PDB file of C-alpha atoms in Angstrom:
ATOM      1  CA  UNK A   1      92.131 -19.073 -31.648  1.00 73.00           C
ATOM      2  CA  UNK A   2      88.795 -17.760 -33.432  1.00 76.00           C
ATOM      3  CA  UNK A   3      87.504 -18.302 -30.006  1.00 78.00           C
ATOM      4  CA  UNK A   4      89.619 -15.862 -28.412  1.00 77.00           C
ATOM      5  CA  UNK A   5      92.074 -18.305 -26.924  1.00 79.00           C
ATOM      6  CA  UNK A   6      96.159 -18.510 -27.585  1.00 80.00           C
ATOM      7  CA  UNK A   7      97.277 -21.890 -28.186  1.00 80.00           C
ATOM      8  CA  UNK A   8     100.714 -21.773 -27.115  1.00 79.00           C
ATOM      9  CA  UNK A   9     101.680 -25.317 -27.390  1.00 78.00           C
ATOM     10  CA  UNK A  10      99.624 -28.566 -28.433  1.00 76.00           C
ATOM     11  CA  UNK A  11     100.391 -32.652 -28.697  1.00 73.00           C
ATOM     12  CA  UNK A  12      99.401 -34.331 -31.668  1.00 69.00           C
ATOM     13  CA  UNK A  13     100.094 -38.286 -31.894  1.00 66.00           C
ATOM     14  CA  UNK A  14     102.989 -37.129 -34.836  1.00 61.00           C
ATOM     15  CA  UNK A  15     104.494 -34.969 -31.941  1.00 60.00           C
ATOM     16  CA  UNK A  16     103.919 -31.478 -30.538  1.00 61.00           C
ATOM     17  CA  UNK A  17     104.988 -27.645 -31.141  1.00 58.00           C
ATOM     18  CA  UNK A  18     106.896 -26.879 -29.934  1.00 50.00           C
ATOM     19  CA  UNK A  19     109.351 -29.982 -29.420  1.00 53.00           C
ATOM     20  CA  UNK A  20     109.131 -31.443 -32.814  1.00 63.00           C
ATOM     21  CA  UNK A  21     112.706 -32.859 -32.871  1.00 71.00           C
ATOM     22  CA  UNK A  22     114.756 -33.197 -36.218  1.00 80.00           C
ATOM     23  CA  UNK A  23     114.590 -36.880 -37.464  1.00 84.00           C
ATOM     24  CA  UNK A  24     118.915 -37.165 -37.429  1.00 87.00           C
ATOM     25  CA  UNK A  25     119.741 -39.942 -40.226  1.00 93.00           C
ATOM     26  CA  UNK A  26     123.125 -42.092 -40.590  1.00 94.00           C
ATOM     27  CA  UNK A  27     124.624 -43.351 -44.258  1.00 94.00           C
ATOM     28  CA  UNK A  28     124.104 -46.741 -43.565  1.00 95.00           C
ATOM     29  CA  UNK A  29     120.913 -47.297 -42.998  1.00 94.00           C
ATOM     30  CA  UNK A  30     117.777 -47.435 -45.295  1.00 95.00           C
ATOM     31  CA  UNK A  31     115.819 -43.639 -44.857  1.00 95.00           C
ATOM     32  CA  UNK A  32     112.643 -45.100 -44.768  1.00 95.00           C
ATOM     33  CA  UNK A  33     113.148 -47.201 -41.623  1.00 93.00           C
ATOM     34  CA  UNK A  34     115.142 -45.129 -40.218  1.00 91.00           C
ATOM     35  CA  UNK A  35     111.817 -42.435 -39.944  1.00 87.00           C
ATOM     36  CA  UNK A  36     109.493 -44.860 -39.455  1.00 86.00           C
ATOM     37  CA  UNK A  37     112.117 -45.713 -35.684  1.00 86.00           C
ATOM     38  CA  UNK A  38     111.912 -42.427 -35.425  1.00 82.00           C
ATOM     39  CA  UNK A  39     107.861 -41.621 -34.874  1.00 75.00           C
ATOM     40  CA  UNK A  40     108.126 -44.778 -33.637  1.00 75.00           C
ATOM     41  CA  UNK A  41     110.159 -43.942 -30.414  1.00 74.00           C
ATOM     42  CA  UNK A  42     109.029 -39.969 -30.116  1.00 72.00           C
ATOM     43  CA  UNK A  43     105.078 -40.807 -31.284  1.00 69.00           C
ATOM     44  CA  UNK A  44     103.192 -39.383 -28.459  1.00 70.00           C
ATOM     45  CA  UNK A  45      99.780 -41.587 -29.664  1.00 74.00           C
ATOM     46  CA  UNK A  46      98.437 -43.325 -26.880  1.00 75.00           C
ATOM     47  CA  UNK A  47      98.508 -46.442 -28.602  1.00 75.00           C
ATOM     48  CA  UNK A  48     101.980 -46.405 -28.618  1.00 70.00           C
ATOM     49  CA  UNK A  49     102.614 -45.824 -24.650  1.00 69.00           C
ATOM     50  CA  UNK A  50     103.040 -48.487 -22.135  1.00 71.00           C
ATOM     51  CA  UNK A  51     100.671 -47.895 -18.681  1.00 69.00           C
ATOM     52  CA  UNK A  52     104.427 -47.099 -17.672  1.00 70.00           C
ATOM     53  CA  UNK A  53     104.579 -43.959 -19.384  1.00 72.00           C
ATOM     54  CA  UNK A  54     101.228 -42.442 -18.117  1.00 71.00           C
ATOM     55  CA  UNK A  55     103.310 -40.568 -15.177  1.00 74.00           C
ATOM     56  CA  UNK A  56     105.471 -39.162 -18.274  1.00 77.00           C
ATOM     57  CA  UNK A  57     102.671 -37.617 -19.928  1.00 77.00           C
ATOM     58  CA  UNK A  58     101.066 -36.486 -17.429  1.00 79.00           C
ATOM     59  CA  UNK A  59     104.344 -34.356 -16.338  1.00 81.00           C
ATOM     60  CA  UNK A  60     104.520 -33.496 -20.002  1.00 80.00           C
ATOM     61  CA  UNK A  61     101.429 -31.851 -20.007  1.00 82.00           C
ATOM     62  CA  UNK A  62     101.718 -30.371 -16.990  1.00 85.00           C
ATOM     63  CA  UNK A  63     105.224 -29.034 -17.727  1.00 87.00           C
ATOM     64  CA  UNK A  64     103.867 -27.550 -21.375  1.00 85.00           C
ATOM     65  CA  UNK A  65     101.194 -25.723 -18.789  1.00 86.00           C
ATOM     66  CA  UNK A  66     104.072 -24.182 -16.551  1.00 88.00           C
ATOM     67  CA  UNK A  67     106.561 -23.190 -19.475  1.00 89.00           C
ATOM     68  CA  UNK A  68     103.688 -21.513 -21.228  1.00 87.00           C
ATOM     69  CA  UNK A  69     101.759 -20.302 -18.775  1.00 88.00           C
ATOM     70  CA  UNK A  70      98.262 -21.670 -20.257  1.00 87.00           C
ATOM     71  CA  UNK A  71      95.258 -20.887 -18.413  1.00 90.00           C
ATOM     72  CA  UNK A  72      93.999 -23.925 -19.171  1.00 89.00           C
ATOM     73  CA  UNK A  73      94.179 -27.611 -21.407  1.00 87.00           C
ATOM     74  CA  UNK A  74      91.485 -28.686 -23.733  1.00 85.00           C
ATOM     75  CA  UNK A  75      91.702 -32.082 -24.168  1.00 81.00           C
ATOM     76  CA  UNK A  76      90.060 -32.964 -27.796  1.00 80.00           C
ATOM     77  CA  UNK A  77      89.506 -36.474 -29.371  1.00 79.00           C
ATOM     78  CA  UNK A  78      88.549 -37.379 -32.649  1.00 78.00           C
ATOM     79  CA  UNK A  79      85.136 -39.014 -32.096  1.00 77.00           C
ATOM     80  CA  UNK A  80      85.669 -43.045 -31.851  1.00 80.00           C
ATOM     81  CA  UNK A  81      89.442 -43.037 -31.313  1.00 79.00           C
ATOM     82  CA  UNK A  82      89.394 -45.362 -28.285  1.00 79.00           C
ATOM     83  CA  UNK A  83      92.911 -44.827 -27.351  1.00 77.00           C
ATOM     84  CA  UNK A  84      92.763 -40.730 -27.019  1.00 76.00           C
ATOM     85  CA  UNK A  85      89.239 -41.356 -25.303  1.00 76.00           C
ATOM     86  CA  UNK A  86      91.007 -43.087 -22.368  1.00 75.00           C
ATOM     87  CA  UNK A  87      93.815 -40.521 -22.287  1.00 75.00           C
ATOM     88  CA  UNK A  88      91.472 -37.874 -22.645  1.00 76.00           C
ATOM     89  CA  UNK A  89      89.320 -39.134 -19.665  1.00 77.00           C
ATOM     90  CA  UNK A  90      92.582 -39.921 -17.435  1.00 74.00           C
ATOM     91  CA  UNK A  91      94.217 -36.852 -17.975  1.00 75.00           C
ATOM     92  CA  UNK A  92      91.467 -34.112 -18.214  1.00 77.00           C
ATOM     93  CA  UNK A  93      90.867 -35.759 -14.653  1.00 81.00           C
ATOM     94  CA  UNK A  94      94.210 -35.726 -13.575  1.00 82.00           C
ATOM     95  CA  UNK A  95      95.136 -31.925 -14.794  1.00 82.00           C
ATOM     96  CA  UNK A  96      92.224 -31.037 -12.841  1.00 86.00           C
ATOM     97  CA  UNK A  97      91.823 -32.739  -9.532  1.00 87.00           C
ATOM     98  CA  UNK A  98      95.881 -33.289  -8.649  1.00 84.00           C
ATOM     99  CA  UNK A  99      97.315 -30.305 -10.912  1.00 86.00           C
ATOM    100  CA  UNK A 100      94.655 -27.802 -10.401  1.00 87.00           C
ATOM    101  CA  UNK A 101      94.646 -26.780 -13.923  1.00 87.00           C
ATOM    102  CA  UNK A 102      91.254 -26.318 -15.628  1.00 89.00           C
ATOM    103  CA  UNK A 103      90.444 -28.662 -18.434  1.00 87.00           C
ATOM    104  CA  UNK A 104      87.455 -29.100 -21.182  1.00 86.00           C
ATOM    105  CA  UNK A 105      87.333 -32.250 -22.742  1.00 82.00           C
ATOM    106  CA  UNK A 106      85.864 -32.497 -26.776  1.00 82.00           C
ATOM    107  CA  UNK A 107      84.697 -34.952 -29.387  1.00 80.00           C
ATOM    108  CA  UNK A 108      85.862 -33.876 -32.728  1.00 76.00           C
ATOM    109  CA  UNK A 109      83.809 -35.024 -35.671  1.00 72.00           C
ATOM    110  CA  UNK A 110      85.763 -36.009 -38.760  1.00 67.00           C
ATOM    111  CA  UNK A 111      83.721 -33.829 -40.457  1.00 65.00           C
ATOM    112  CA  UNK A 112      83.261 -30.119 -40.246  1.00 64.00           C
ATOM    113  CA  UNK A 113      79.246 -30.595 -39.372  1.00 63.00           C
ATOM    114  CA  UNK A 114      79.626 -30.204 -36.217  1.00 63.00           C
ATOM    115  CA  UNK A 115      82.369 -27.185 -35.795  1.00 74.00           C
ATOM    116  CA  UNK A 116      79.496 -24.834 -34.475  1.00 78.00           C
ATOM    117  CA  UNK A 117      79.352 -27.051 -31.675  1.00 79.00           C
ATOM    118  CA  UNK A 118      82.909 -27.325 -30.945  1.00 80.00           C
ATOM    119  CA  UNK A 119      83.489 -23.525 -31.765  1.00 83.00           C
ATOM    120  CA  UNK A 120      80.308 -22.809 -28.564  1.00 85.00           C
ATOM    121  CA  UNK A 121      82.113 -25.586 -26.267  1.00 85.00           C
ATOM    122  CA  UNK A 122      85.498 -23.671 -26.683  1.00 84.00           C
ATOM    123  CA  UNK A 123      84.409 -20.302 -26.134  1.00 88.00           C
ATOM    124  CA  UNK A 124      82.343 -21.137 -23.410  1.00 89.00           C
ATOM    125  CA  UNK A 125      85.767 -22.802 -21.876  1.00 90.00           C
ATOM    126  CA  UNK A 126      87.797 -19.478 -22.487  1.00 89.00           C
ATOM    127  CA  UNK A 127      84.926 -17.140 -21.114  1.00 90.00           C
ATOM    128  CA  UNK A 128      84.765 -19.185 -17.766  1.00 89.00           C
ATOM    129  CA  UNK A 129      88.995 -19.170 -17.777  1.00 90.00           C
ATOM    130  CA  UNK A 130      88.297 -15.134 -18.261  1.00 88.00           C
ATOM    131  CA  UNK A 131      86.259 -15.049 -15.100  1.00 89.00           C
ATOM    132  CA  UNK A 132      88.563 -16.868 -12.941  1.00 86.00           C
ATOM    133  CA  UNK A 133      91.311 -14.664 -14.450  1.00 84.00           C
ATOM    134  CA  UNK A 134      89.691 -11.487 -13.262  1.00 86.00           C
ATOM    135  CA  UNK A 135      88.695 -12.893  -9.929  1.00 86.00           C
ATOM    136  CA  UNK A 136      92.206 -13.541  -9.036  1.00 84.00           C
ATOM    137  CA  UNK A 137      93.327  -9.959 -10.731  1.00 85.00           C
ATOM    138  CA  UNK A 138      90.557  -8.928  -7.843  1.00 86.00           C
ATOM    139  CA  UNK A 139      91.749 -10.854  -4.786  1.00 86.00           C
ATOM    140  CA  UNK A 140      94.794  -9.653  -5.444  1.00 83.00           C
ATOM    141  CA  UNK A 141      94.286  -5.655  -4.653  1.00 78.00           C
TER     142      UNK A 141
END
């Protein structure tokens, strides 16, 4: 958002906003477990998904894209998670080529050393997203 971009929705491995559904609990069972089935069965980490569901998240994204009318996805990965690297690479490729949605893809460092980079590859993302914006606000007189 410093960047000049809205985020109107985002996916997290603990879920996504908006969507984050209320964990319902029974009497009988113990709480803990019963939360732990819970992010269990909604997590949306990678590690968790079968090569069945990569059709599902792909439509997820690309449904989050249509409700919300983003201008574009960035895709970003905390550096050395294998799991969202592989998502990351499928999907950015995916949103772009057979959705036709622009996509950046970034490495996040788990520190904040390297946020000027980030903060450059982000803005850089919503200037280009600008352009295309006001070329399409042009073809269209």
């Amino acid at each position: 958002e410093e960047s000049g971009a809205l985020v109107v929705a985002d996916r997290f491995c603990f879920g996504s906003l908006p969507g984050r559904e209320e964990i319902k609990l029974n009497d009988t069972d113990d709480v803990l477990s019963q939360i732990v089935l819970h992010y269990m069965e909604t997590c949306q980490c990678p590690r968790y998904m079968s090569k069945e569901k990569v059709q599902g998240r792909k439509t997820y994204v690309r449904d989050l894209v249509n409700t919300y009318h983003a201008d574009g996805v960035i895709y970003e990965q905390i550096k050395f998670c294998e799991y969202w690297g592989y998502e990351r690479a499928l999907a950015s490729h995916i949103i772009t080529n057979e959705f036709g949605i622009p996509s950046v893809s970034v490495d996040r460092q788990y520190t904040a050393s390297a946020s000027g980079q980030l903060r450059t590859r982000v803005q850089a993302f919503v200037e280009s997203l600008e352009i295309k914006n006001i070329q399409k606000a042009k073809e269209a007189k």
